[in-house]
PDB file of C-alpha atoms in Angstrom:
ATOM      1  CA  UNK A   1     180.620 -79.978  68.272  1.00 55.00           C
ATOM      2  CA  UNK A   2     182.312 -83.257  67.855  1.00 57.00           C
ATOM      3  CA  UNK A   3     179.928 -83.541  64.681  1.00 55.00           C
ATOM      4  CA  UNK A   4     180.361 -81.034  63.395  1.00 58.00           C
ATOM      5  CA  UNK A   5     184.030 -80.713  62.995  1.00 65.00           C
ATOM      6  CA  UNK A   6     184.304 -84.229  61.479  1.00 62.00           C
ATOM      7  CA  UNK A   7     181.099 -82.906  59.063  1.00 63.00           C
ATOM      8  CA  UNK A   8     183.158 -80.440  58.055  1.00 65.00           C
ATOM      9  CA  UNK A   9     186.586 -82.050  57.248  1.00 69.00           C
ATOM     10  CA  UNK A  10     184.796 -85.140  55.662  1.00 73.00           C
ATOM     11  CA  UNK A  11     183.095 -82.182  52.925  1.00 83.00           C
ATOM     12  CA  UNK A  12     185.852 -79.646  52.337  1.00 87.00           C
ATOM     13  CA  UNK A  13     185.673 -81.185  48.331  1.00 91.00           C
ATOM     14  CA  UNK A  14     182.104 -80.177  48.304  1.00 93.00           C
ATOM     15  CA  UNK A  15     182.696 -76.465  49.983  1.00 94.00           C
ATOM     16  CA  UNK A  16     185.933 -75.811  47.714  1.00 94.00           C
ATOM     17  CA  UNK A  17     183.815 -76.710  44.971  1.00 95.00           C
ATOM     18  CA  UNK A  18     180.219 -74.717  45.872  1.00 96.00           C
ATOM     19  CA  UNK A  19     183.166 -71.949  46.715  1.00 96.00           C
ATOM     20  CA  UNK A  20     184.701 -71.611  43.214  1.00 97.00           C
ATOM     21  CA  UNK A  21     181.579 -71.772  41.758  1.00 96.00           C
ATOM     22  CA  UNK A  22     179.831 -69.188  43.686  1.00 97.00           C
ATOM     23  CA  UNK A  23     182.939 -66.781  42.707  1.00 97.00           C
ATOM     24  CA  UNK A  24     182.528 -67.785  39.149  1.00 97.00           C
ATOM     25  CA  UNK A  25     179.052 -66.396  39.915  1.00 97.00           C
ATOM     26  CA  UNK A  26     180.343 -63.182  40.894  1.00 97.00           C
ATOM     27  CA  UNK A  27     183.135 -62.886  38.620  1.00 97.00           C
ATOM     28  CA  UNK A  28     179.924 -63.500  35.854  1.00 96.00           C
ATOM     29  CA  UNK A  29     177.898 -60.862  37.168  1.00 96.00           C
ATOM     30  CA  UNK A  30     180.456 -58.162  37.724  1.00 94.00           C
ATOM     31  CA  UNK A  31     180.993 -58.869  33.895  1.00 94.00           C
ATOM     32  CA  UNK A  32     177.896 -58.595  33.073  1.00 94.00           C
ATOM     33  CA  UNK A  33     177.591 -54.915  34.029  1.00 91.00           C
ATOM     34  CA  UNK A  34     179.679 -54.163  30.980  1.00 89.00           C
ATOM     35  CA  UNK A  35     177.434 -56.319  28.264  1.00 89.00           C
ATOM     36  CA  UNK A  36     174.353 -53.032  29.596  1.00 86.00           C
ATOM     37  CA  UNK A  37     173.172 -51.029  27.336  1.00 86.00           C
ATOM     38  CA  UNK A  38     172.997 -46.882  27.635  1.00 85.00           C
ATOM     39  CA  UNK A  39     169.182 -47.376  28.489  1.00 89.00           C
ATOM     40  CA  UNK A  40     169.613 -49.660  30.724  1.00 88.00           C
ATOM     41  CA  UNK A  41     172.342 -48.253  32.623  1.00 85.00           C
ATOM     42  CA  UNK A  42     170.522 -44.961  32.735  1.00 86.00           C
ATOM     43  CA  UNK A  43     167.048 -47.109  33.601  1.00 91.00           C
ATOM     44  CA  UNK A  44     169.049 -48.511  36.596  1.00 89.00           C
ATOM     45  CA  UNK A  45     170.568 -45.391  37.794  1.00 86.00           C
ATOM     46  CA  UNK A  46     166.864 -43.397  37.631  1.00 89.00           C
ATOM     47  CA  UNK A  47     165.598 -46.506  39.876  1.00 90.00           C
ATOM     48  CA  UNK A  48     168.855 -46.406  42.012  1.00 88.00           C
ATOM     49  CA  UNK A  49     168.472 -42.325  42.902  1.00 86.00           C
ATOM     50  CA  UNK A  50     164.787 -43.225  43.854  1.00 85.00           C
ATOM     51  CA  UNK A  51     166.106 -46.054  45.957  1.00 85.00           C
ATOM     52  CA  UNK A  52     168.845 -43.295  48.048  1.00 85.00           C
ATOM     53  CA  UNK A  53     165.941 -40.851  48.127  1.00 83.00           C
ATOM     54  CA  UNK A  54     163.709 -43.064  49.938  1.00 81.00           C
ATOM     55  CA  UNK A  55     166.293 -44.616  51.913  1.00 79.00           C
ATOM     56  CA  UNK A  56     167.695 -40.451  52.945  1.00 75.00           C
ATOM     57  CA  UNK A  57     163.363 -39.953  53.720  1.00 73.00           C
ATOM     58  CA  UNK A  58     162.074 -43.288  55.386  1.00 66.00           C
ATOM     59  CA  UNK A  59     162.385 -43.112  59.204  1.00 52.00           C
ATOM     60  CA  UNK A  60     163.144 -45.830  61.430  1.00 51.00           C
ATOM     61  CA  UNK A  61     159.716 -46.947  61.774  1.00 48.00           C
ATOM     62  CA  UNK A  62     159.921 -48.009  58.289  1.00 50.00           C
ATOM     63  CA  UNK A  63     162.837 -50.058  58.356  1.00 55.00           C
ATOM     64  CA  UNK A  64     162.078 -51.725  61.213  1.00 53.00           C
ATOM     65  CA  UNK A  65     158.674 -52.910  59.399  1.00 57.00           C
ATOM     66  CA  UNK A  66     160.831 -54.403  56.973  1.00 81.00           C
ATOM     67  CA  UNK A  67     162.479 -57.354  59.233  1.00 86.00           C
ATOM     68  CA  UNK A  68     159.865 -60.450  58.144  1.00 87.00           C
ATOM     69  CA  UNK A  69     159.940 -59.276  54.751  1.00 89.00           C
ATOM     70  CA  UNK A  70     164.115 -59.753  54.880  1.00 91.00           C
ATOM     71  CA  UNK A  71     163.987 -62.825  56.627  1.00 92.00           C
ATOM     72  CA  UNK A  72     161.514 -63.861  54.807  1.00 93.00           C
ATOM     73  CA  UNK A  73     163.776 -63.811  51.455  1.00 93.00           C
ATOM     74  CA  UNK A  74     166.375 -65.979  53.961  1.00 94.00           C
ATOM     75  CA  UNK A  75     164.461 -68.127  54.637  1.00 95.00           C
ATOM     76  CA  UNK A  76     162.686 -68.861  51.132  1.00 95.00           C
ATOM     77  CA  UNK A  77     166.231 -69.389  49.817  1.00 95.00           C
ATOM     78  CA  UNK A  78     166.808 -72.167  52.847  1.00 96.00           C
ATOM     79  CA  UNK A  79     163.989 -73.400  52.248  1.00 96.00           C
ATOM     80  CA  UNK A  80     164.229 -74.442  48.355  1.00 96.00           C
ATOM     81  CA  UNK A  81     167.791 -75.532  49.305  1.00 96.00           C
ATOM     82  CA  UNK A  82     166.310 -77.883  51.584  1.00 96.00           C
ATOM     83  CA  UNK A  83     163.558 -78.927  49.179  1.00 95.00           C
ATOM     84  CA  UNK A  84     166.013 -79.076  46.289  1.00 95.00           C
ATOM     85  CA  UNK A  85     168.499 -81.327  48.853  1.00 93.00           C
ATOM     86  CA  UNK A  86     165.737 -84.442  49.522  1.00 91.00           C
ATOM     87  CA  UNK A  87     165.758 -85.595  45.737  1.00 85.00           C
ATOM     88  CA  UNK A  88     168.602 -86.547  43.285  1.00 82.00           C
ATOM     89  CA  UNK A  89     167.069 -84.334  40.626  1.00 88.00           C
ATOM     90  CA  UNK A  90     166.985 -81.256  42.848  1.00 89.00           C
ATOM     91  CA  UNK A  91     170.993 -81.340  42.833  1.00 90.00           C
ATOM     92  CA  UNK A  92     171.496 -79.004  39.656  1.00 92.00           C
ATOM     93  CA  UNK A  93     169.114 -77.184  41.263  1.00 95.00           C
ATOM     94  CA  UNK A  94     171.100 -76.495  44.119  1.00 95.00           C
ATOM     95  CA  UNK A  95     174.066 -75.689  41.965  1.00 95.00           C
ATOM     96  CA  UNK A  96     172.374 -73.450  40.206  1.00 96.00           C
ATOM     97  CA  UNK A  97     170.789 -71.255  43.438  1.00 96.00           C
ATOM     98  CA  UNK A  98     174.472 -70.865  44.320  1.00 95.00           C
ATOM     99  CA  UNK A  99     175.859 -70.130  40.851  1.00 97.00           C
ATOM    100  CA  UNK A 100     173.205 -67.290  40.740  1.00 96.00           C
ATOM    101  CA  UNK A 101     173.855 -66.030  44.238  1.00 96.00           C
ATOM    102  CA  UNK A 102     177.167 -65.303  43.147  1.00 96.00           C
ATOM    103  CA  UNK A 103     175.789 -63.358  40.494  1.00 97.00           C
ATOM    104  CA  UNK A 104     173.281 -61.166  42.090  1.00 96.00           C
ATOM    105  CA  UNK A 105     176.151 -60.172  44.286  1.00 96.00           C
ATOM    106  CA  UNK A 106     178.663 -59.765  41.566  1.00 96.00           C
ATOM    107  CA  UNK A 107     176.374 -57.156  39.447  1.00 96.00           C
ATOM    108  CA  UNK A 108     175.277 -55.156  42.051  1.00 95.00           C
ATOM    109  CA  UNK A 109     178.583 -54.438  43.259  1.00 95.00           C
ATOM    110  CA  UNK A 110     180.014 -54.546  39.909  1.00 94.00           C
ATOM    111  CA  UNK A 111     177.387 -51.663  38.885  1.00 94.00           C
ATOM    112  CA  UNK A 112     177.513 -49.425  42.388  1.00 93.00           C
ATOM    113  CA  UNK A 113     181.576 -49.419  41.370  1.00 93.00           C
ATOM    114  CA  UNK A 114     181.246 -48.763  37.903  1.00 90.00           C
ATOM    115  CA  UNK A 115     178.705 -46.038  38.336  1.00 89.00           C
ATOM    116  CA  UNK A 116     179.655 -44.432  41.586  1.00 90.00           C
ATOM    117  CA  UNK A 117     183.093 -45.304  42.083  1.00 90.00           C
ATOM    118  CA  UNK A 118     184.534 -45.212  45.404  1.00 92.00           C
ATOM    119  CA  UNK A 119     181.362 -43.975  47.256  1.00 92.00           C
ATOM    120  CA  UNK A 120     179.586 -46.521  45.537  1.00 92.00           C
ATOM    121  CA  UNK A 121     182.159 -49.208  46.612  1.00 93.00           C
ATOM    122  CA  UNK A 122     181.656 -47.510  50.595  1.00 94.00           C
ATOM    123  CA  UNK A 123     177.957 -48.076  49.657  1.00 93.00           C
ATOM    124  CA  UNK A 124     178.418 -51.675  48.632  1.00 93.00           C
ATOM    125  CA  UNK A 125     180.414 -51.900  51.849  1.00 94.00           C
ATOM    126  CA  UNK A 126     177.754 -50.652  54.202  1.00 93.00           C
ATOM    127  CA  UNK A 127     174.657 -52.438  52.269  1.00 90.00           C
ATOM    128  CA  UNK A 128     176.069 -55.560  51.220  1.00 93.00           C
ATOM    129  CA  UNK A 129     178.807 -56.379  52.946  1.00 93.00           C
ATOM    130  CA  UNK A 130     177.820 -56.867  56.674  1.00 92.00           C
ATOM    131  CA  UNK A 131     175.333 -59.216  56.259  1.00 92.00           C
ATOM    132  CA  UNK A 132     176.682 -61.294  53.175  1.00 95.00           C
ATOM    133  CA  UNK A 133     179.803 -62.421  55.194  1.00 94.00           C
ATOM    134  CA  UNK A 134     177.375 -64.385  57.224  1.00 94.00           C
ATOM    135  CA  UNK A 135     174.426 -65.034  54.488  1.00 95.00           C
ATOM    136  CA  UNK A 136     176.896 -66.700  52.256  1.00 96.00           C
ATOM    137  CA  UNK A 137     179.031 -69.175  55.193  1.00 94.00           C
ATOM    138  CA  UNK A 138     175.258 -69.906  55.747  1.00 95.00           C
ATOM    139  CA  UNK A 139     173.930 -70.870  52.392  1.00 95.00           C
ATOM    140  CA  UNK A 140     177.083 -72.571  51.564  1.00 95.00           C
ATOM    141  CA  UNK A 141     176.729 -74.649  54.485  1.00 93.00           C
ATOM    142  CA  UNK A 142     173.161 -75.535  53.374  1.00 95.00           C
ATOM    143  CA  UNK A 143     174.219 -76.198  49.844  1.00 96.00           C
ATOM    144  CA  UNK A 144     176.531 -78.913  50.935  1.00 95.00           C
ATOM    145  CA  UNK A 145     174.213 -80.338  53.542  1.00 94.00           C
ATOM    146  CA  UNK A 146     171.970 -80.148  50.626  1.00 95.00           C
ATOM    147  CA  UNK A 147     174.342 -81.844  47.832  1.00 94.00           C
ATOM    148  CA  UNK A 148     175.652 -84.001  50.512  1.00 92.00           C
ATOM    149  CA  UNK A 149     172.672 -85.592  51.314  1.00 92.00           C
ATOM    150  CA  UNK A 150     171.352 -85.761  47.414  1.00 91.00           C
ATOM    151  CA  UNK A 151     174.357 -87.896  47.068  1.00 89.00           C
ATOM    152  CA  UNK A 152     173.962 -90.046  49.897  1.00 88.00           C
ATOM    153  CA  UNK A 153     170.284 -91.091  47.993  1.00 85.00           C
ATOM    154  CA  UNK A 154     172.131 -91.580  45.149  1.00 83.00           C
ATOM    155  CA  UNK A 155     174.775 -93.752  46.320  1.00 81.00           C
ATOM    156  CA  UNK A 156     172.467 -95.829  49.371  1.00 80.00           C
ATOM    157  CA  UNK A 157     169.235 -95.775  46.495  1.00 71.00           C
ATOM    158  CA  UNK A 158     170.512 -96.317  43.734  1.00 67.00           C
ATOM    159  CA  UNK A 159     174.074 -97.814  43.324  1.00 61.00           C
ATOM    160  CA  UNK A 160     175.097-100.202  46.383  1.00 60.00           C
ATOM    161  CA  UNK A 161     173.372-100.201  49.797  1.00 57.00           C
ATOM    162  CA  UNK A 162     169.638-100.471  48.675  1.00 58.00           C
ATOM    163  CA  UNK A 163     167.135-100.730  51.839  1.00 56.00           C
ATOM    164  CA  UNK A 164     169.579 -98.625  54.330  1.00 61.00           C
ATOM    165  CA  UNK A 165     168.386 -96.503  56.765  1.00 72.00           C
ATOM    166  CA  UNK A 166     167.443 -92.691  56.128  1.00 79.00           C
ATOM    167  CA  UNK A 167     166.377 -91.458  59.795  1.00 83.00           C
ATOM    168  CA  UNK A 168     169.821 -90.609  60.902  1.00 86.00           C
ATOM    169  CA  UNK A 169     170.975 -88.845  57.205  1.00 86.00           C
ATOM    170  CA  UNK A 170     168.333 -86.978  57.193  1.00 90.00           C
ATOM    171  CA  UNK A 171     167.956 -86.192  61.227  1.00 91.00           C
ATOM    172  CA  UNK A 172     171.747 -83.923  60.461  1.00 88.00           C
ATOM    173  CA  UNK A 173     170.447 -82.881  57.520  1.00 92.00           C
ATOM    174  CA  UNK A 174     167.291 -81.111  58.952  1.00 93.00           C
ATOM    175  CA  UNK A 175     169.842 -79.942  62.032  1.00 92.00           C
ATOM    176  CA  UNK A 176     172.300 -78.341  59.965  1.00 91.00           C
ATOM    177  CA  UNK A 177     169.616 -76.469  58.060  1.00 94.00           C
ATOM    178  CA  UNK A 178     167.685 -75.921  61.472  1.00 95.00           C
ATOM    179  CA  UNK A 179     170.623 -74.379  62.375  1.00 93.00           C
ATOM    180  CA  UNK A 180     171.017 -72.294  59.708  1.00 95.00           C
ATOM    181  CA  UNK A 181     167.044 -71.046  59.904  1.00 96.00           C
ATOM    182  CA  UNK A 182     168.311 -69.479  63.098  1.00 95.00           C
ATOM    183  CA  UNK A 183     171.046 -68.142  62.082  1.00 95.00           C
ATOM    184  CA  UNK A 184     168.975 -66.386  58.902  1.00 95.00           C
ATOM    185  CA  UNK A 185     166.751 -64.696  61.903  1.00 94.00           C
ATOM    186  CA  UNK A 186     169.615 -63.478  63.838  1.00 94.00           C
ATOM    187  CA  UNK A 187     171.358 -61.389  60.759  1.00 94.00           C
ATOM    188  CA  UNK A 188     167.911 -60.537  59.772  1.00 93.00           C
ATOM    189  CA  UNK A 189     168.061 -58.192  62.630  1.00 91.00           C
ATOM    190  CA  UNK A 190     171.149 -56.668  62.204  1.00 91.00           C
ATOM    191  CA  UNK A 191     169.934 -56.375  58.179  1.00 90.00           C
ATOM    192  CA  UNK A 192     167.098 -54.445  60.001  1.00 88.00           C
ATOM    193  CA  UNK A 193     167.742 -52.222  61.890  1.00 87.00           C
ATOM    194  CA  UNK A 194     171.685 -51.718  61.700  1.00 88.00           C
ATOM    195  CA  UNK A 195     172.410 -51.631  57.838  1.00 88.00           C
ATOM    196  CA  UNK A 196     169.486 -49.089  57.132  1.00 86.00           C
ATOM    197  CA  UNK A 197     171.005 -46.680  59.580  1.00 84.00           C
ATOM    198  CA  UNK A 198     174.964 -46.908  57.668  1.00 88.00           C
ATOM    199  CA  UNK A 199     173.194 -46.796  54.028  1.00 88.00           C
ATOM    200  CA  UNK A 200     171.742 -43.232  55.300  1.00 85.00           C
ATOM    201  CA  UNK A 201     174.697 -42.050  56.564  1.00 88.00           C
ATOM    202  CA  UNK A 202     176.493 -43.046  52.920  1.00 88.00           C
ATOM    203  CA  UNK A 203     173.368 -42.246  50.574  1.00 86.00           C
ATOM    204  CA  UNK A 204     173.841 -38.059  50.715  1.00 85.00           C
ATOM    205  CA  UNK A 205     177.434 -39.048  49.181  1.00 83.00           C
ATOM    206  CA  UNK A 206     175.729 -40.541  46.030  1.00 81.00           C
ATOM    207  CA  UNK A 207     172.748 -38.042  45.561  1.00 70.00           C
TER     208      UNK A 207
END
């Protein structure tokens, strides 16, 4: 625990920054909801009424079936974050991952607001909300394990302390993300079988 805390005070630079720019993200892709087209918005809302219709229809069977296929997507993203995080050139990379995060989240809200007002915002609520107040702690914390550990190549590598050891770097690295694997399986459950269960009780609002 001990580790963690000092972790965590010795990165706040590198969380205020992946911070600001994953609400740049956002603040981006809300915008962008207002550079759509009338084809596109009306493309989006025939594939968004098809979405609540099958959401009001599938049964719980369904959703449940659904769990590996969620965590799955976690776990992919964790995964290139960790990838990205073990070379210097991955480090835009990982910028980027966040940057577009921040987006995705941004436009669909953005666009469930702008085309459904309220009861689209109490659908954003129940579908994106939950689970992102978790997801998002937990891929910011892998970002700046990620960016933290790209730099510590590029400064023990490259610039001063050539030859230095790696185990012990990379031994918190693959903890923190370990960590963070688990985590990704826990809300995958509640993403399951609890969020399915609020976007039916919202979806007859929006039909």
């Amino acid at each position: 625990m001990q580790f963690f805390r000092q972790t965590l005070k010795d990165q706040t630079p590198l969380y205020v920054f992946v911070a600001v720019l994953f609400l740049v993200g956002v603040l981006f892709g809300a915008l962008m909801v207002n550079a759509l087209s009338l084809e596109q918005q009306q493309d989006m809302a025939r594939h968004l009424n098809h979405f609540f219709i099958s959401v009001q229809d599938s049964g719980e069977t369904m959703m449940q079936s659904s769990y590996w296929s969620i965590a799955g997507l976690h776990l992919k993203w964790i995964g290139l974050i960790w990838i990205l995080g073990l070379s210097v050139i991955g480090l835009p990379g990982i910028l980027i991952l966040d940057f577009l995060k921040g987006v995705l989240i941004g436009f669909t809200v953005g666009y469930l607001v702008g085309q459904y007002s309220w009861t689209g915002l109490l659908f954003a609520l129940v579908s994106i909300a939950p689970q992102n107040l978790v997801i998002i702690p937990m891929l910011m914390m892998c970002s700046v394990a990620a960016i933290s550990f790209s730099l510590y190549i590029i400064r023990n590598r490259f610039l001063m302390h050539r030859g230095g050891s790696m185990v012990r770097p990379l031994a918190s690295y693959a903890l923190i993300t370990l960590c963070m694997v688990v985590l990704a399986l826990s809300i995958s459950s509640f993403e399951t079988w609890v969020t399915p269960a609020m976007m039916q009780w919202v979806t007859p609002m929006l039909l």
